[in-house]
Coordinates of C-alpha atoms in Angstrom, one line a residue:
Chain A
X1 CA 14.7 27.8 37.7
X2 CA 13.3 27.1 34.3
X3 CA 15.6 26.1 31.5
X4 CA 16.3 28.3 28.6
X5 CA 15.7 26.5 25.3
X6 CA 16.5 29.1 22.7
X7 CA 17.9 32.6 23.0
X8 CA 19.0 35.2 20.5
X9 CA 22.1 37.3 21.1
X10 CA 21.9 40.8 19.5
X11 CA 20.3 39.1 16.5
X12 CA 19.5 41.0 13.3
X13 CA 17.4 39.5 10.7
X14 CA 17.0 40.5 7.0
X15 CA 18.3 39.7 3.6
X16 CA 21.7 40.1 1.9
X17 CA 21.5 40.9 -1.8
X18 CA 23.9 42.4 -4.4
X19 CA 22.5 45.8 -3.5
X20 CA 23.6 45.4 0.1
X21 CA 21.9 44.4 3.4
X22 CA 18.2 44.9 4.1
X23 CA 17.7 44.8 7.8
X24 CA 14.2 43.9 8.9
X25 CA 14.6 43.7 12.6
X26 CA 17.8 44.2 14.7
X27 CA 19.1 44.0 18.2
X28 CA 16.8 41.2 19.1
X29 CA 17.4 39.6 22.5
X30 CA 14.7 37.0 22.9
X31 CA 14.6 34.1 25.4
X32 CA 12.3 31.1 25.0
X33 CA 12.1 28.9 28.1
X34 CA 10.6 25.5 28.8
X35 CA 6.9 25.0 29.5
X36 CA 5.9 28.4 28.0
X37 CA 3.4 29.1 25.2
X38 CA 4.7 32.2 23.4
X39 CA 2.9 34.1 20.8
X40 CA 4.6 36.1 18.0
X41 CA 2.4 39.0 16.8
X42 CA 2.8 42.0 14.5
X43 CA 1.3 43.5 11.3
X44 CA 1.7 41.8 7.9
X45 CA 5.1 42.4 6.4
X46 CA 6.7 43.4 9.8
X47 CA 9.1 40.4 9.6
X48 CA 7.5 37.6 11.6
X49 CA 8.3 35.0 9.0
X50 CA 11.8 36.3 8.5
X51 CA 12.3 36.0 12.3
X52 CA 10.9 32.5 12.3
X53 CA 13.1 31.5 9.3
X54 CA 16.1 32.8 11.1
X55 CA 15.4 31.1 14.4
X56 CA 14.8 27.8 12.6
X57 CA 18.1 28.1 10.8
X58 CA 16.6 28.3 7.3
X59 CA 18.0 31.8 6.8
X60 CA 21.3 33.1 8.1
X61 CA 21.3 36.0 10.6
X62 CA 22.7 39.2 9.4
X63 CA 24.4 39.7 12.7
X64 CA 24.3 38.1 16.1
X65 CA 23.4 34.5 16.8
X66 CA 20.6 32.2 17.7
X67 CA 21.4 29.6 20.3
X68 CA 19.3 26.5 20.5
X69 CA 20.0 24.2 23.5
X70 CA 23.3 26.0 24.0
X71 CA 24.5 25.6 20.4
X72 CA 24.3 27.9 17.4
X73 CA 21.4 27.0 15.2
X74 CA 23.6 27.4 12.1
X75 CA 26.1 24.9 13.4
X76 CA 23.6 22.0 13.6
X77 CA 23.7 19.2 11.1
X78 CA 20.2 18.8 9.5
X79 CA 19.5 15.6 11.3
X80 CA 20.6 16.9 14.6
X81 CA 18.6 20.1 14.2
X82 CA 15.5 18.0 13.4
X83 CA 16.0 16.3 16.8
X84 CA 15.9 19.7 18.6
X85 CA 13.4 21.7 16.7
X86 CA 10.1 20.8 15.0
X87 CA 7.8 23.0 12.9
X88 CA 4.2 23.3 11.8
X89 CA 3.8 25.3 8.6
X90 CA 0.8 27.1 7.0
X91 CA 1.3 25.6 3.6
X92 CA -1.1 23.0 2.4
X93 CA 0.1 19.4 2.2
X94 CA 0.6 18.1 -1.4
X95 CA -1.9 15.5 -2.5
X96 CA -1.1 12.0 -1.4
X97 CA -2.6 8.8 0.1
X98 CA -1.0 9.3 3.5
X99 CA -3.0 8.2 6.5
X100 CA -3.1 10.1 9.7
X101 CA -0.9 7.5 11.4
X102 CA 1.7 7.7 8.6
X103 CA 1.7 11.5 8.8
X104 CA 2.3 11.5 12.5
X105 CA 4.9 8.8 12.2
X106 CA 7.0 11.0 9.8
X107 CA 7.8 12.9 13.0
X108 CA 10.1 9.9 13.8
X109 CA 12.1 10.2 10.7
X110 CA 15.1 11.9 12.4
X111 CA 15.4 8.8 14.6
X112 CA 14.7 5.9 12.2
X113 CA 17.2 3.9 10.1
X114 CA 18.1 4.4 6.4
X115 CA 14.9 3.0 5.1
X116 CA 12.6 4.5 7.8
X117 CA 11.6 1.4 9.8
X118 CA 9.6 2.3 13.0
X119 CA 10.9 0.7 16.2
X120 CA 8.6 -0.2 19.1
X121 CA 9.8 3.0 20.8
X122 CA 8.9 5.0 17.7
X123 CA 5.4 3.5 17.5
X124 CA 4.9 4.2 21.2
X125 CA 5.9 7.9 20.7
X126 CA 3.5 8.2 17.8
X127 CA 0.6 6.8 19.8
X128 CA 1.5 9.1 22.7
X129 CA 1.5 12.1 20.4
X130 CA -1.9 11.1 18.9
X131 CA -3.4 10.6 22.4
X132 CA -2.2 14.0 23.6
X133 CA -3.8 15.7 20.6
X134 CA -6.9 13.5 20.8
X135 CA -6.7 12.2 17.2
X136 CA -6.3 8.5 18.0
X137 CA -9.7 7.7 16.5
X138 CA -8.6 9.2 13.2
X139 CA -5.5 7.0 12.9
X140 CA -6.5 5.0 9.8
X141 CA -8.1 7.9 7.9
X142 CA -6.5 9.5 4.9
X143 CA -5.3 13.0 5.6
X144 CA -7.7 14.5 3.0
X145 CA -10.7 12.9 4.6
X146 CA -10.5 14.9 7.9
X147 CA -11.5 18.5 8.6
X148 CA -9.1 21.5 8.7
X149 CA -9.3 21.6 12.4
X150 CA -8.5 17.9 12.8
X151 CA -5.7 18.2 10.3
X152 CA -4.1 21.0 12.3
X153 CA -4.1 18.7 15.3
X154 CA -2.6 16.0 13.2
X155 CA 0.3 18.3 12.2
X156 CA 0.8 19.3 15.8
X157 CA 0.9 15.6 16.7
X158 CA 3.5 15.1 14.0
X159 CA 5.7 17.8 15.6
X160 CA 5.1 16.3 19.1
X161 CA 6.2 12.9 17.8
X162 CA 9.5 14.5 16.6
X163 CA 10.3 14.7 20.3
X164 CA 11.9 18.1 20.4
X165 CA 11.8 20.6 23.3
X166 CA 10.9 23.5 21.0
X167 CA 8.0 23.5 18.5
X168 CA 7.4 26.5 16.2
X169 CA 4.1 27.0 14.5
X170 CA 3.6 29.5 11.6
X171 CA 0.1 31.0 11.8
X172 CA -1.5 27.7 12.9
X173 CA -5.0 29.3 13.2
X174 CA -5.3 30.8 9.8
X175 CA -7.9 28.5 8.2
X176 CA -9.9 27.8 11.4
X177 CA -13.1 29.2 12.8
X178 CA -13.3 30.7 16.3
X179 CA -14.2 27.4 18.1
X180 CA -11.3 25.6 16.5
X181 CA -8.9 28.5 17.0
X182 CA -9.7 28.4 20.8
X183 CA -9.5 24.6 20.9
X184 CA -6.1 24.7 19.2
X185 CA -4.7 27.4 21.5
X186 CA -6.0 25.5 24.5
X187 CA -4.4 22.3 23.2
X188 CA -1.0 24.1 22.7
X189 CA -1.3 25.5 26.3
X190 CA -2.1 22.1 27.7
X191 CA 0.9 20.6 25.8
X192 CA 3.4 23.2 27.0
X193 CA 2.3 22.6 30.6
X194 CA 2.1 18.8 30.4
X195 CA 5.2 18.1 28.4
X196 CA 7.4 21.0 29.5
X197 CA 8.1 21.9 25.9
X198 CA 8.3 25.4 24.6
X199 CA 5.9 26.3 21.9
X200 CA 6.3 29.5 19.8
X201 CA 3.6 30.4 17.3
X202 CA 2.9 33.4 15.1
X203 CA -0.7 34.6 14.8
X204 CA -3.0 37.4 13.9
X205 CA -5.5 36.6 16.6
X206 CA -4.1 39.0 19.0
X207 CA -7.0 39.1 21.5
X208 CA -7.0 35.3 21.8
X209 CA -3.2 35.2 22.2
X210 CA -3.5 37.8 25.0
X211 CA -5.9 35.5 26.9
X212 CA -4.1 32.2 26.3
X213 CA -0.4 32.7 25.9
X214 CA 2.2 32.9 28.7
X215 CA 4.4 35.4 26.9
X216 CA 4.2 37.4 23.8
X217 CA 6.7 38.8 21.3
X218 CA 5.3 41.9 19.8
X219 CA 6.9 43.3 16.6
X220 CA 6.3 46.9 15.8
X221 CA 8.1 49.1 13.3
X222 CA 10.1 50.7 16.1
X223 CA 11.0 47.8 18.3
X224 CA 10.5 44.2 19.3
X225 CA 9.3 43.5 22.8
X226 CA 9.0 40.2 24.7
X227 CA 6.9 40.2 27.9
X228 CA 3.8 38.8 29.6
X229 CA 0.5 39.8 28.0
X230 CA -0.7 41.8 31.1
X231 CA 2.5 43.9 31.2
X232 CA 2.2 44.6 27.4
X233 CA -1.3 45.8 27.9
X234 CA -0.4 48.2 30.7
X235 CA 2.6 49.7 29.0
X236 CA 0.6 50.4 25.8
X237 CA 2.6 48.3 23.4
X238 CA -0.4 47.0 21.5
X239 CA -1.3 50.5 20.4
X240 CA 1.9 50.7 18.4
X241 CA 1.3 47.5 16.3
X242 CA -0.9 49.0 13.7
X243 CA -0.2 52.4 12.1
X244 CA -3.9 53.1 11.5
X245 CA -5.9 55.9 13.1
X246 CA -9.1 53.8 13.0
X247 CA -7.7 50.9 15.1
X248 CA -6.9 51.3 18.7
X249 CA -6.4 49.0 21.6
X250 CA -8.8 49.0 24.5
X251 CA -6.7 48.1 27.6
X252 CA -9.7 47.4 29.8
X253 CA -11.4 45.0 27.4
X254 CA -8.1 43.6 26.2
X255 CA -8.9 43.8 22.5
X256 CA -8.8 46.1 19.4
X257 CA -11.7 48.5 18.7
X258 CA -12.5 50.1 15.4
X259 CA -13.4 53.7 15.5
Chain B
X1 CA -3.6 -4.6 10.3
X2 CA -5.9 -5.4 7.3
X3 CA -3.7 -3.4 5.0
X4 CA -0.6 -5.4 5.7
X5 CA -2.4 -8.6 5.0
X6 CA -3.8 -7.2 1.7
X7 CA -0.4 -6.1 0.7
X8 CA 1.1 -9.5 1.4
X9 CA -1.5 -11.2 -0.8
X10 CA -1.0 -8.6 -3.6
X11 CA 2.7 -9.0 -3.5
X12 CA 2.5 -12.8 -3.6
X13 CA 0.1 -12.7 -6.5
X14 CA 2.3 -10.2 -8.4
X15 CA 5.4 -12.3 -7.8
X16 CA 3.7 -15.5 -9.1
X17 CA 2.1 -13.6 -12.0
X18 CA 5.5 -12.3 -13.0
X19 CA 7.0 -15.8 -13.1
X20 CA 4.0 -17.0 -15.2
X21 CA 4.3 -14.0 -17.5
X22 CA 8.0 -14.7 -18.0
X23 CA 7.3 -18.2 -19.1
X24 CA 4.5 -17.1 -21.3
X25 CA 6.7 -14.4 -22.8
X26 CA 9.4 -16.9 -23.7
X27 CA 6.9 -19.4 -25.1
X28 CA 5.5 -17.0 -27.7
X29 CA 7.2 -15.9 -30.8
X30 CA 7.2 -16.2 -34.6
X31 CA 8.5 -19.8 -34.3
X32 CA 6.1 -22.0 -32.4
X33 CA 8.0 -24.0 -29.7
X34 CA 6.1 -26.4 -27.4
X35 CA 5.9 -25.3 -23.8
X36 CA 7.7 -28.4 -22.4
X37 CA 10.6 -27.7 -24.8
X38 CA 10.8 -24.1 -23.5
X39 CA 10.9 -25.3 -20.0
X40 CA 13.6 -27.9 -20.8
X41 CA 15.8 -25.3 -22.5
X42 CA 15.5 -22.9 -19.6
X43 CA 16.3 -25.5 -17.0
X44 CA 19.4 -26.5 -18.8
X45 CA 18.3 -29.9 -20.2
X46 CA 18.4 -30.6 -23.9
X47 CA 15.5 -29.5 -26.1
X48 CA 14.6 -31.9 -28.8
X49 CA 15.7 -29.4 -31.6
X50 CA 18.9 -27.5 -31.2
X51 CA 17.4 -24.6 -33.2
X52 CA 14.7 -24.2 -30.6
X53 CA 17.3 -24.1 -27.8
X54 CA 19.3 -21.5 -29.8
X55 CA 16.2 -19.3 -30.3
X56 CA 15.3 -19.4 -26.7
X57 CA 18.8 -18.9 -25.2
X58 CA 20.0 -16.3 -27.7
X59 CA 16.9 -14.5 -28.7
X60 CA 13.9 -14.9 -26.4
X61 CA 15.6 -15.0 -23.0
X62 CA 17.6 -11.9 -23.7
X63 CA 14.5 -10.1 -24.9
X64 CA 12.5 -11.1 -21.8
X65 CA 15.3 -9.9 -19.6
X66 CA 15.5 -6.7 -21.4
X67 CA 11.7 -6.3 -21.1
X68 CA 12.0 -6.8 -17.3
X69 CA 14.9 -4.4 -16.9
X70 CA 13.2 -1.7 -19.1
X71 CA 9.9 -2.1 -17.2
X72 CA 11.5 -2.0 -13.8
X73 CA 13.8 0.9 -14.6
X74 CA 11.4 3.2 -16.3
X75 CA 8.6 2.6 -13.8
X76 CA 10.8 3.3 -10.8
X77 CA 12.2 6.5 -12.4
X78 CA 8.6 7.6 -13.1
X79 CA 7.8 7.1 -9.4
X80 CA 10.8 9.1 -8.4
X81 CA 9.9 12.0 -10.7
X82 CA 6.3 12.0 -9.7
X83 CA 7.2 12.4 -6.0
X84 CA 10.1 14.8 -6.5
X85 CA 8.1 17.2 -8.7
X86 CA 4.9 16.5 -6.9
X87 CA 3.3 16.2 -10.3
X88 CA 1.2 13.1 -11.3
X89 CA 2.0 13.8 -14.9
X90 CA 5.8 13.5 -14.5
X91 CA 7.6 10.6 -16.0
X92 CA 11.2 9.6 -16.8
X93 CA 11.0 11.7 -19.9
X94 CA 10.4 15.0 -18.1
X95 CA 14.0 15.6 -17.6
X96 CA 14.5 15.7 -21.3
X97 CA 16.9 12.7 -21.3
X98 CA 15.1 10.7 -24.0
X99 CA 14.8 13.9 -26.1
X100 CA 18.6 14.3 -25.8
X101 CA 19.0 10.7 -26.9
X102 CA 16.6 11.2 -29.8
X103 CA 18.4 14.3 -30.9
X104 CA 21.8 12.7 -31.1
X105 CA 20.4 9.6 -32.8
X106 CA 18.6 11.8 -35.3
X107 CA 21.8 13.6 -36.0
X108 CA 23.6 10.3 -36.6
X109 CA 20.9 8.7 -38.8
X110 CA 19.6 11.8 -40.6
X111 CA 22.8 13.6 -40.8
X112 CA 24.8 10.6 -42.0
X113 CA 24.6 11.9 -45.6
X114 CA 26.7 14.9 -44.7
X115 CA 29.5 12.8 -43.0
X116 CA 32.5 11.2 -44.7
X117 CA 31.5 7.6 -45.6
X118 CA 33.8 5.7 -43.2
X119 CA 32.4 7.7 -40.2
X120 CA 28.8 7.2 -41.2
X121 CA 29.3 3.4 -41.5
X122 CA 30.7 3.2 -38.0
X123 CA 28.1 5.5 -36.5
X124 CA 25.2 3.7 -38.2
X125 CA 26.0 0.3 -36.8
X126 CA 23.8 -0.7 -33.9
X127 CA 26.6 0.1 -31.4
X128 CA 27.0 3.5 -33.0
X129 CA 23.3 4.3 -32.3
X130 CA 23.7 3.1 -28.7
X131 CA 26.7 5.3 -28.3
X132 CA 25.0 8.3 -29.8
X133 CA 22.0 7.8 -27.6
X134 CA 24.2 7.5 -24.5
X135 CA 26.1 10.6 -25.5
X136 CA 22.8 12.5 -26.0
X137 CA 21.3 11.6 -22.7
X138 CA 24.5 12.2 -20.8
X139 CA 24.8 15.7 -22.2
X140 CA 21.3 16.5 -21.0
X141 CA 22.0 14.7 -17.7
X142 CA 25.1 16.9 -17.1
X143 CA 23.0 20.0 -17.9
X144 CA 20.3 18.9 -15.5
X145 CA 22.7 18.2 -12.7
X146 CA 24.5 21.5 -13.2
X147 CA 21.4 23.5 -13.3
X148 CA 19.9 21.7 -10.3
X149 CA 22.8 22.8 -8.3
X150 CA 22.1 26.4 -9.1
X151 CA 18.4 26.4 -8.9
X152 CA 16.5 26.5 -5.6
X153 CA 13.2 25.8 -7.2
X154 CA 12.6 22.2 -8.2
X155 CA 9.7 23.1 -10.5
X156 CA 12.2 25.1 -12.6
X157 CA 14.0 21.8 -13.4
X158 CA 10.8 20.3 -14.6
X159 CA 10.1 23.3 -16.9
X160 CA 13.6 23.2 -18.2
X161 CA 13.2 19.5 -19.1
X162 CA 10.0 20.3 -20.9
X163 CA 11.6 23.2 -22.8
X164 CA 14.5 21.0 -23.8
X165 CA 12.1 18.4 -25.1
X166 CA 10.3 20.8 -27.4
X167 CA 13.6 22.3 -28.5
X168 CA 15.0 18.9 -29.5
X169 CA 11.7 17.9 -31.1
X170 CA 11.8 21.0 -33.3
X171 CA 15.4 20.2 -34.2
X172 CA 14.5 16.7 -35.1
X173 CA 11.6 17.9 -37.3
X174 CA 14.0 20.2 -39.2
X175 CA 16.4 17.2 -39.7
X176 CA 13.6 14.9 -40.9
X177 CA 12.4 17.6 -43.4
X178 CA 15.8 17.4 -45.1
X179 CA 16.3 13.6 -45.1
X180 CA 15.6 10.8 -47.5
X181 CA 12.8 8.3 -47.1
X182 CA 15.3 5.6 -46.2
X183 CA 16.9 7.6 -43.4
X184 CA 13.5 8.6 -42.1
X185 CA 12.4 5.0 -41.9
X186 CA 15.5 4.1 -40.0
X187 CA 15.0 6.9 -37.5
X188 CA 11.3 6.0 -37.1
X189 CA 12.2 2.3 -36.4
X190 CA 14.6 3.5 -33.7
X191 CA 12.0 5.8 -32.1
X192 CA 9.5 3.0 -32.0
X193 CA 11.6 1.1 -29.5
X194 CA 13.0 -2.4 -29.7
X195 CA 13.5 -4.9 -26.9
X196 CA 15.2 -7.5 -29.0
X197 CA 18.6 -7.5 -30.8
X198 CA 20.5 -7.0 -27.6
X199 CA 23.6 -9.2 -27.2
X200 CA 24.4 -10.7 -23.8
X201 CA 27.2 -8.1 -23.4
X202 CA 24.7 -5.3 -23.9
X203 CA 22.4 -6.9 -21.4
X204 CA 25.2 -7.1 -18.8
X205 CA 25.9 -3.3 -19.3
X206 CA 22.2 -2.5 -19.1
X207 CA 21.8 -4.6 -16.0
X208 CA 24.6 -2.9 -14.2
X209 CA 23.2 0.6 -15.1
X210 CA 19.7 -0.4 -14.0
X211 CA 21.0 -1.9 -10.8
X212 CA 22.9 1.3 -9.9
X213 CA 19.7 3.3 -10.6
X214 CA 17.5 1.0 -8.6
X215 CA 19.9 0.9 -5.6
X216 CA 20.1 4.7 -5.5
X217 CA 16.4 4.8 -5.6
X218 CA 16.2 2.2 -2.8
X219 CA 18.4 4.5 -0.6
X220 CA 16.1 7.5 -1.4
X221 CA 12.9 5.8 -0.1
X222 CA 13.0 7.5 3.2
X223 CA 13.6 10.9 1.7
X224 CA 10.9 10.4 -0.9
X225 CA 8.4 9.7 1.9
X226 CA 9.5 12.9 3.6
X227 CA 9.0 14.8 0.3
X228 CA 5.3 13.8 0.4
X229 CA 4.9 16.6 2.9
X230 CA 6.6 19.1 0.7
X231 CA 10.2 20.4 0.6
X232 CA 9.9 22.6 3.7
X233 CA 8.6 19.8 6.0
X234 CA 11.1 17.4 4.5
X235 CA 13.9 19.8 5.4
X236 CA 12.5 20.2 9.0
X237 CA 12.7 16.4 9.3
X238 CA 16.5 16.6 8.8
X239 CA 16.5 15.8 5.1
X240 CA 19.5 17.1 3.2
X241 CA 17.3 18.2 0.4
X242 CA 19.9 19.3 -2.1
X243 CA 21.8 16.1 -1.8
X244 CA 18.8 13.8 -2.1
X245 CA 17.5 15.8 -5.1
X246 CA 20.8 15.2 -6.8
X247 CA 20.7 11.5 -5.9
X248 CA 17.2 11.2 -7.2
X249 CA 17.9 13.1 -10.4
X250 CA 21.1 11.0 -11.0
X251 CA 19.3 7.7 -10.4
X252 CA 16.5 8.7 -12.9
X253 CA 19.1 9.8 -15.4
X254 CA 21.1 6.6 -15.3
X255 CA 17.9 4.5 -15.6
X256 CA 16.3 6.5 -18.4
X257 CA 19.6 7.2 -20.2
X258 CA 20.8 3.6 -20.3
X259 CA 17.3 2.2 -21.2
X260 CA 16.8 4.7 -24.0
X261 CA 20.2 3.9 -25.3
X262 CA 19.6 0.2 -25.6
X263 CA 15.9 -0.1 -26.2
X264 CA 14.9 3.3 -27.7
X265 CA 12.5 5.8 -26.2
X266 CA 9.9 3.6 -24.6
X267 CA 6.8 5.7 -24.0
X268 CA 4.2 5.6 -21.2
X269 CA 5.5 2.9 -18.9
X270 CA 7.2 5.4 -16.6
X271 CA 4.1 7.5 -16.3
X272 CA 1.5 4.7 -16.1
X273 CA 3.0 2.0 -13.9
X274 CA 3.4 4.2 -10.7
X275 CA -0.2 5.2 -11.0
X276 CA -1.3 1.5 -11.4
X277 CA 0.8 0.7 -8.3
X278 CA -0.7 3.6 -6.3
X279 CA -4.3 2.7 -7.2
X280 CA -3.7 -1.0 -6.6
X281 CA -2.0 -0.6 -3.2
X282 CA -3.9 2.6 -2.0
X283 CA -0.8 4.0 -0.3
X284 CA 1.8 6.7 -0.7
X285 CA 4.4 4.8 1.4
X286 CA 7.4 4.5 -0.9
X287 CA 8.7 1.3 0.7
X288 CA 5.5 -0.4 -0.6
X289 CA 5.4 1.6 -3.8
X290 CA 9.0 0.9 -4.7
X291 CA 8.6 -2.9 -4.7
X292 CA 5.2 -2.9 -6.2
X293 CA 6.3 -0.5 -9.0
X294 CA 9.3 -2.8 -9.7
X295 CA 7.1 -5.9 -10.0
X296 CA 4.3 -4.2 -11.9
X297 CA 6.8 -2.5 -14.3
X298 CA 8.4 -5.8 -15.2
X299 CA 5.0 -7.5 -15.6
X300 CA 3.5 -4.7 -17.7
X301 CA 6.5 -4.8 -20.0
X302 CA 6.4 -8.6 -20.4
X303 CA 2.7 -8.3 -21.3
X304 CA 3.3 -5.6 -23.8
X305 CA 6.1 -7.7 -25.4
X306 CA 3.8 -10.7 -25.7
X307 CA 1.1 -8.6 -27.4
X308 CA 3.6 -7.0 -29.7
X309 CA 4.7 -10.5 -30.9
X310 CA 1.1 -11.1 -32.0
X311 CA 1.0 -14.8 -31.0
X312 CA 0.1 -16.9 -34.0
X313 CA 1.0 -14.4 -36.6
X314 CA 4.0 -13.6 -38.6
X315 CA 4.4 -9.9 -37.9
X316 CA 5.8 -8.1 -34.8
X317 CA 4.4 -4.8 -33.8
X318 CA 6.5 -1.9 -32.5
X319 CA 6.8 -2.1 -28.7
X320 CA 6.3 1.6 -28.3
X321 CA 2.8 1.6 -29.8
X322 CA 1.8 -1.3 -27.6
X323 CA 2.9 0.3 -24.3
X324 CA 0.6 3.2 -25.0
X325 CA -2.2 1.1 -26.4
X326 CA -2.3 -1.0 -23.3
X327 CA -1.2 1.5 -20.7
X328 CA -3.6 4.4 -21.4
X329 CA -6.9 2.4 -21.1
X330 CA -5.7 0.6 -18.0
X331 CA -5.0 3.9 -16.2
X332 CA -8.3 5.4 -17.3
X333 CA -10.2 2.3 -16.2
X334 CA -8.5 2.3 -12.8
X335 CA -9.2 6.0 -12.2
X336 CA -12.9 5.5 -13.1
X337 CA -13.2 2.5 -10.9
X338 CA -11.6 4.3 -8.0
X339 CA -14.0 7.1 -8.4
X340 CA -16.8 4.6 -8.0
X341 CA -15.3 3.2 -4.9
X342 CA -15.0 6.6 -3.3
X343 CA -18.7 7.5 -3.9

């Protein structure tokens, strides 16, 4: 039986303000298991980011709980959480002189001493992560000298070096062309299968996600469903994502068509 | 690793250079003292004239030590601010601490006429100015720390500091408008900075403050490195962001506050030296930057002090003018040269 890494228990996400609670999604019962590549899709503003923020413990759930490796996400100490969960964000890196190696090595921060000295074990893990993502040849380059596609691989390598069994990526394919999108998805797929990690990523490339992910979490205004792509196609879930009469999902071709 | 080798060479050169600069710094002054005599006084043996020994032990050595403390403290706090605010233009003055000190010193000097005579005599003594300056920067420090606890956005702290600076500057202008020429001159002298005139007791106090600030910075090196990726990544690496932001702000405040109190608002060092270190060592790794900024800061300040003494001449120039005069061209030159190397 495959191990559950993260599951949500009647989770509701949203914001609390003085005016009251704003529920964005409720009654979520999601399960993320090891060795799976899981895509999170939905229209803009549907609450993907809020869900990711809640799962990663940045934001408190309105109701229900998120359990990561058997413990509530909100109960983790920052350092302990960093050893169980790593993330790749969409935001641009601030300007600096960091080399690719140094960037990947930051993934080891939760394990290093007070001044951040890398042990032999740390260096081995960094090299391993760079080999898995095929960026070893870039090791000495500055992070601003490489292409967007290579940088995305570097950031994935950094998350790998953090040695967590769950990696969450927020729209990792945004700035990439088709070739690099496919390459990144394939890399993520390879990583889940080779390292038995679970990788959850949000994306707008629904047709690519259908072809390459093991499971999908689809957020629609009515409900949130988690299932395998083929089942989601056959039960017509994709047609409920966009409230637009001009866009419909062609189940045979497995992609969206514009009328 | 070629880089490591290069760093070792650079650090050795910097260390040796610093020792040489210290000796040069002590050798120069308005009274000419032969180099052998300087060395003799420093190593504890008798100099041939007791006045020389007196000048060196009680005047030049304290000044050199102050220069080193000021250089180290301001440069490191500039480094902290530039990383925390992710802004290459940030320096120790961005938090508004030196402005706070200026305002309260301005109040004391320029407002002395409105106070009862006995109070103004106490306040206008050199210790009075130090106390006023400490008071001014601590008030701003407390304000910054309180606000930083309530604000999620780090940039807001930066803007607050800048707003506070222009507010105090406006206030100081109003005060100067209503003051006498003599008062104005006194305030101008304070604001030009002064590394001398510190008693050994003051130096001990300053050393303790600078050491506290530098130690706190040392413990922030790992978090500063994480912050290079931005706040969100830093958090995901297990960094307790709010706590470290507080530590970094506190360290800067202690450094800037104490230095401004004893030496006046020294300009430019905090902004320029971290850039010189970054361009020289070509790295963003704070464990390298921290030590290089320390050494470069001390060295730069010693050079500025030597220049301000105008070797061979009777006059001494204000240190604050020299730091900018030397600092600005150096940074411009380094930036231009770096551009060439990249192309």
